[in-house]
XYZ file of N, CA, C and O in Angstrom:
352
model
N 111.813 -42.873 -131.307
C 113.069 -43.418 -130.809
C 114.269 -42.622 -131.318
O 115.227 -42.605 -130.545
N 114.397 -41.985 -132.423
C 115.453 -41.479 -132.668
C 115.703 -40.233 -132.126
O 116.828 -39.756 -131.973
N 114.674 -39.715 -131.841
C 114.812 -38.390 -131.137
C 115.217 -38.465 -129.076
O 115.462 -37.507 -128.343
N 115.143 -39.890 -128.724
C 115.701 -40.194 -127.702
C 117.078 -40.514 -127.371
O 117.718 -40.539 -126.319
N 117.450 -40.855 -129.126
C 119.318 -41.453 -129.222
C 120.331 -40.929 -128.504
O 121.362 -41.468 -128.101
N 119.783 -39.393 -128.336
C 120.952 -38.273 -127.784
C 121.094 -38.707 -126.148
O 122.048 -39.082 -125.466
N 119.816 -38.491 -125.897
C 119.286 -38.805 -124.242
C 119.668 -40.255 -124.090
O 119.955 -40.610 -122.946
N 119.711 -41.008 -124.902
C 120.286 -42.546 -124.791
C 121.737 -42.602 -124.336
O 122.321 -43.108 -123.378
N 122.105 -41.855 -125.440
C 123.806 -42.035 -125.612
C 124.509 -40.994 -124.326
O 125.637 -40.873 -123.848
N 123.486 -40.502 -124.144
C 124.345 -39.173 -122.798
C 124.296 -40.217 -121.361
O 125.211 -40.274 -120.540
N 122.889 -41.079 -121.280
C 122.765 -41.832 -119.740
C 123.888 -42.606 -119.836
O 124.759 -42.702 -118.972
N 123.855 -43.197 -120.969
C 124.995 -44.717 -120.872
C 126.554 -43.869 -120.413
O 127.321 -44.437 -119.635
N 126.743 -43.099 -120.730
C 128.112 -42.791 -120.419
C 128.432 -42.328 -119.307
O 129.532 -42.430 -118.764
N 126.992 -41.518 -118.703
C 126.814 -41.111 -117.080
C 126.576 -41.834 -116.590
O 126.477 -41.445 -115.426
N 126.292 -43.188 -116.679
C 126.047 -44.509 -115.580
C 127.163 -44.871 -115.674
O 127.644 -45.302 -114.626
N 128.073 -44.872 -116.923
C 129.259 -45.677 -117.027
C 130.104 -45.132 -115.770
O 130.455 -45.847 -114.830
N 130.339 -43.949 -115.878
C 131.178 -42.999 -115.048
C 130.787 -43.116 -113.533
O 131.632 -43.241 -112.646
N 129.497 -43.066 -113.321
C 128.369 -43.274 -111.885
C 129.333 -44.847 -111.767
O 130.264 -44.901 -110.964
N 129.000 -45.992 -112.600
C 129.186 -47.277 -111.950
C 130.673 -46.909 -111.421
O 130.997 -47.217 -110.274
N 131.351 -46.402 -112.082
C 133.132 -46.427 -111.772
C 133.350 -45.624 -110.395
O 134.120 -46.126 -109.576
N 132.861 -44.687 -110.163
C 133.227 -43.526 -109.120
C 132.374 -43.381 -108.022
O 132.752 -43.488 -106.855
N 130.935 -43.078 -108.467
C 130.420 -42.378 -107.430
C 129.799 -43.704 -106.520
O 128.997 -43.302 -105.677
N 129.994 -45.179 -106.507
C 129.635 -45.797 -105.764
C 130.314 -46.179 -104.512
O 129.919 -46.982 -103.666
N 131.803 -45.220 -104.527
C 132.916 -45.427 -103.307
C 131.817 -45.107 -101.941
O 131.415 -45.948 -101.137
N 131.494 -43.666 -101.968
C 130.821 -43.664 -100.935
C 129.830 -44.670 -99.992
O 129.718 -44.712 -98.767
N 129.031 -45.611 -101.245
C 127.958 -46.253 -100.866
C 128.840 -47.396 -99.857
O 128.586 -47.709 -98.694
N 129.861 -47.842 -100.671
C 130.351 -49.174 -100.214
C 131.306 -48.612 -98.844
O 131.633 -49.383 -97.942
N 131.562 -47.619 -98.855
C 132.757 -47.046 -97.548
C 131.813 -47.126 -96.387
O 131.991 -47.588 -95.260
N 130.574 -46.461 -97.036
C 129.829 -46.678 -95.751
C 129.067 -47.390 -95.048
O 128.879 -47.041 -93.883
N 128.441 -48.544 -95.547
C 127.523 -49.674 -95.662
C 128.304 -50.804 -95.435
O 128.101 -51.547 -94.474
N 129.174 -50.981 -96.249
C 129.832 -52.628 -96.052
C 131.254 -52.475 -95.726
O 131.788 -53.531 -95.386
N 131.996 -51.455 -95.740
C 133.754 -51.238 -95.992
C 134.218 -52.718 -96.915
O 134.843 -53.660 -96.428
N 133.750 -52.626 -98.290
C 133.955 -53.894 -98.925
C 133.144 -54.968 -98.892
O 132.784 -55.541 -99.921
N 132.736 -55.380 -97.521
C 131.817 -56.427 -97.757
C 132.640 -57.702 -97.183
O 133.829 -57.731 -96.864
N 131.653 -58.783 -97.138
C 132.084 -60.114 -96.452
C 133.327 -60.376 -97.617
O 132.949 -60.311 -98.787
N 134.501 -60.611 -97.423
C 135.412 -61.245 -98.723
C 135.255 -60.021 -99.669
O 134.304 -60.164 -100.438
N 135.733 -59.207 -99.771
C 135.690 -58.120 -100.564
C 134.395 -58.536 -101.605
O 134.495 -58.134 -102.764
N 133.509 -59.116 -101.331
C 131.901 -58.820 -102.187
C 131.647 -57.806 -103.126
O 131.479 -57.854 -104.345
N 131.654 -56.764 -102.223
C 130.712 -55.551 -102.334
C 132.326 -54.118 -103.087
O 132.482 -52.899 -103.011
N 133.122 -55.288 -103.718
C 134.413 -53.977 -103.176
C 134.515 -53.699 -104.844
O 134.127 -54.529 -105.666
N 135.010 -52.596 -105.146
C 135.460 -52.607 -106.718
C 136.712 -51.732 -106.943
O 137.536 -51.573 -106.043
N 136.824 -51.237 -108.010
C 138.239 -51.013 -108.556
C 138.750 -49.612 -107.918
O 139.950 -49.486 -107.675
N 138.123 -48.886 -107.730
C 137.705 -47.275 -106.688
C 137.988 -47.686 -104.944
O 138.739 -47.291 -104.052
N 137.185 -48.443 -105.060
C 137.288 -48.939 -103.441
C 138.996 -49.869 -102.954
O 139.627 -49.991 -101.904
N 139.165 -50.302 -104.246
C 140.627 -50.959 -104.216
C 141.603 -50.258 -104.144
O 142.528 -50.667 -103.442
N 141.685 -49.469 -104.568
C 142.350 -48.443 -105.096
C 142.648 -47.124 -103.676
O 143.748 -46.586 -103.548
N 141.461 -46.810 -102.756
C 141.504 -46.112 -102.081
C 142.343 -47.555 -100.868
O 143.554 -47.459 -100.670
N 141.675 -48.558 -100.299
C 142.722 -49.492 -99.715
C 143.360 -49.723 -99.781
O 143.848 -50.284 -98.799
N 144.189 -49.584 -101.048
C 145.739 -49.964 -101.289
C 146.549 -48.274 -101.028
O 147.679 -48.159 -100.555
N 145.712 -47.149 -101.437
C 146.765 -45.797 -100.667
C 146.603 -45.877 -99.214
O 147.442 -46.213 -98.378
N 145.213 -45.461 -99.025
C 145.065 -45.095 -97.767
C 145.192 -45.899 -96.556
O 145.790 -45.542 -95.541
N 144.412 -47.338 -96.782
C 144.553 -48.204 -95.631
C 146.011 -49.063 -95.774
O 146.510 -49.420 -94.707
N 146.573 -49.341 -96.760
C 147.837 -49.724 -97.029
C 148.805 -49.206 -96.931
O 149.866 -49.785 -96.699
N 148.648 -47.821 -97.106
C 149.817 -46.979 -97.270
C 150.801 -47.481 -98.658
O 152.028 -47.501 -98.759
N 150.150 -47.716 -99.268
C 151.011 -47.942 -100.727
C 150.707 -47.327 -101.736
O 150.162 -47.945 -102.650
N 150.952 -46.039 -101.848
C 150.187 -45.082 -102.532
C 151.131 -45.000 -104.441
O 150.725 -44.285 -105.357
N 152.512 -46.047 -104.531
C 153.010 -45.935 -105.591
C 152.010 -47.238 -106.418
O 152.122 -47.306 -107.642
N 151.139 -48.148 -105.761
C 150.444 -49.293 -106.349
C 149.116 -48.389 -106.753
O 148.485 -48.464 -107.807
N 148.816 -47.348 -105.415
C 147.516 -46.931 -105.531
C 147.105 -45.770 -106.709
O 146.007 -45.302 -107.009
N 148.692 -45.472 -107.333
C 148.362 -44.178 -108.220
C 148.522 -44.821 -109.191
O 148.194 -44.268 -110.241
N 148.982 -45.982 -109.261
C 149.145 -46.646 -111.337
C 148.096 -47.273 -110.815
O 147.777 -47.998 -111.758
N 147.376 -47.483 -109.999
C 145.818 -48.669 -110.347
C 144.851 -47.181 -111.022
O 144.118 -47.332 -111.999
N 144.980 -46.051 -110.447
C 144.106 -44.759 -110.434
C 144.375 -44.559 -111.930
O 143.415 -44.536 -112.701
N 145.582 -44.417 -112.367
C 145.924 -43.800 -113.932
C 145.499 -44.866 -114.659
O 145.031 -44.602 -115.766
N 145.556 -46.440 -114.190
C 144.761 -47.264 -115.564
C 143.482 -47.286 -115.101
O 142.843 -47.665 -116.082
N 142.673 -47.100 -114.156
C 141.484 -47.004 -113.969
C 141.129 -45.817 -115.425
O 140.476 -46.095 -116.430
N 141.563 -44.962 -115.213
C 141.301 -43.390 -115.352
C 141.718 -43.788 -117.482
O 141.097 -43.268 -118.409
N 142.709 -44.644 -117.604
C 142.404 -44.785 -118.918
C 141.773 -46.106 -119.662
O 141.984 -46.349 -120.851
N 141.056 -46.838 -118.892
C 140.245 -47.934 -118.673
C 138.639 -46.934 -119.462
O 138.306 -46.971 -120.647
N 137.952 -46.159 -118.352
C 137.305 -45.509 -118.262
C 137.307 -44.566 -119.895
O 136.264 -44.469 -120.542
N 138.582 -43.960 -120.359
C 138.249 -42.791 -121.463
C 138.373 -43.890 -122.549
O 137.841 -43.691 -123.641
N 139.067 -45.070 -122.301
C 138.734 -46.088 -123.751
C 137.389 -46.565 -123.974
O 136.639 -46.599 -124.949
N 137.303 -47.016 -122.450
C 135.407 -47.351 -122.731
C 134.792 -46.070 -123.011
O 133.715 -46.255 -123.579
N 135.105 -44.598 -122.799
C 134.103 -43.893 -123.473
C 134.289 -43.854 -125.292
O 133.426 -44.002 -126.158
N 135.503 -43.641 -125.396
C 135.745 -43.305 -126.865
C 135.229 -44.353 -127.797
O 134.909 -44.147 -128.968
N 135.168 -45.780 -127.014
C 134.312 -47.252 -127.829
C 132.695 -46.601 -128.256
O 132.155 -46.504 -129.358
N 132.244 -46.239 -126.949
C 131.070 -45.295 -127.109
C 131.129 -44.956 -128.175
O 131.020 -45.574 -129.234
N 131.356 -43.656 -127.883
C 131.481 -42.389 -129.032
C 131.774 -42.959 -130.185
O 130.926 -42.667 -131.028
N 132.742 -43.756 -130.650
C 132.782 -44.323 -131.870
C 131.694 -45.674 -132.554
O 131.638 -46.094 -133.710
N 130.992 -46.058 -131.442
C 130.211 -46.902 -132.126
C 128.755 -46.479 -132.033
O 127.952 -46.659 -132.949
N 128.372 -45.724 -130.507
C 126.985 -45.566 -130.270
C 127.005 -43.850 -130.734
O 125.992 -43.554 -130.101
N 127.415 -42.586 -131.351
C 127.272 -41.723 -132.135
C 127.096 -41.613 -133.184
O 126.579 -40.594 -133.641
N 127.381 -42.391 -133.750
C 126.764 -42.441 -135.289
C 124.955 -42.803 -135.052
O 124.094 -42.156 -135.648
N 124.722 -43.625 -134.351
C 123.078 -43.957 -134.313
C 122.858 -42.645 -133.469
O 121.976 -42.814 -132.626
N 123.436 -41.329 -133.459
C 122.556 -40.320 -132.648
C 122.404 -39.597 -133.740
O 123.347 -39.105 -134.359
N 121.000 -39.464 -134.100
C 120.569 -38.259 -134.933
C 120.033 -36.718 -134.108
O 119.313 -36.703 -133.109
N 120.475 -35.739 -134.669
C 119.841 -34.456 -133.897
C 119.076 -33.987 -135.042
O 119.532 -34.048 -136.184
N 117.653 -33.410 -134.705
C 117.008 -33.046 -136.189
C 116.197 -31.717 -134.978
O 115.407 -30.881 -135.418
């Protein structure tokens, strides 16, 4: 197990990033949100409030606290789940 910590600590932060971003596509194309915004999240909000809204001064401060939402949850990481990574 300890020799997996690294490979541990690298997925969690690439899913973290995967859950935040790369699921726009899935939902743009499959549901556009979903019954009652369901299926919708903070990426997908974010692109509806520039693009389909045309309110692109709401849509760039949701993007910049997304964007430091995201590097706090990594640095929580890094400061709590790096210390349990040993490299030998």
């Amino acid at each position: 197990v300890p020799l997996l910590s690294p490979t541990t600590f690298f997925l969690l932060l690439m899913n973290l990033i995967y859950g935040f971003f790369d699921t726009f596509g899935i939902i743009q194309v499959m549901t556009h949100g979903g019954p009652g915004n369901s299926t919708s999240n903070l990426i997908y909000k974010v692109y509806q409030d520039g693009f389909e809204g045309m309110d692109l001064g709401s849509s760039a401060a949701q993007s910049v606290l997304l964007m430091l939402m995201v590097i706090i949850i990594s640095l929580i990481q890094f400061k709590f789940l790096e210390k349990k990574v040993h490299y030998e």
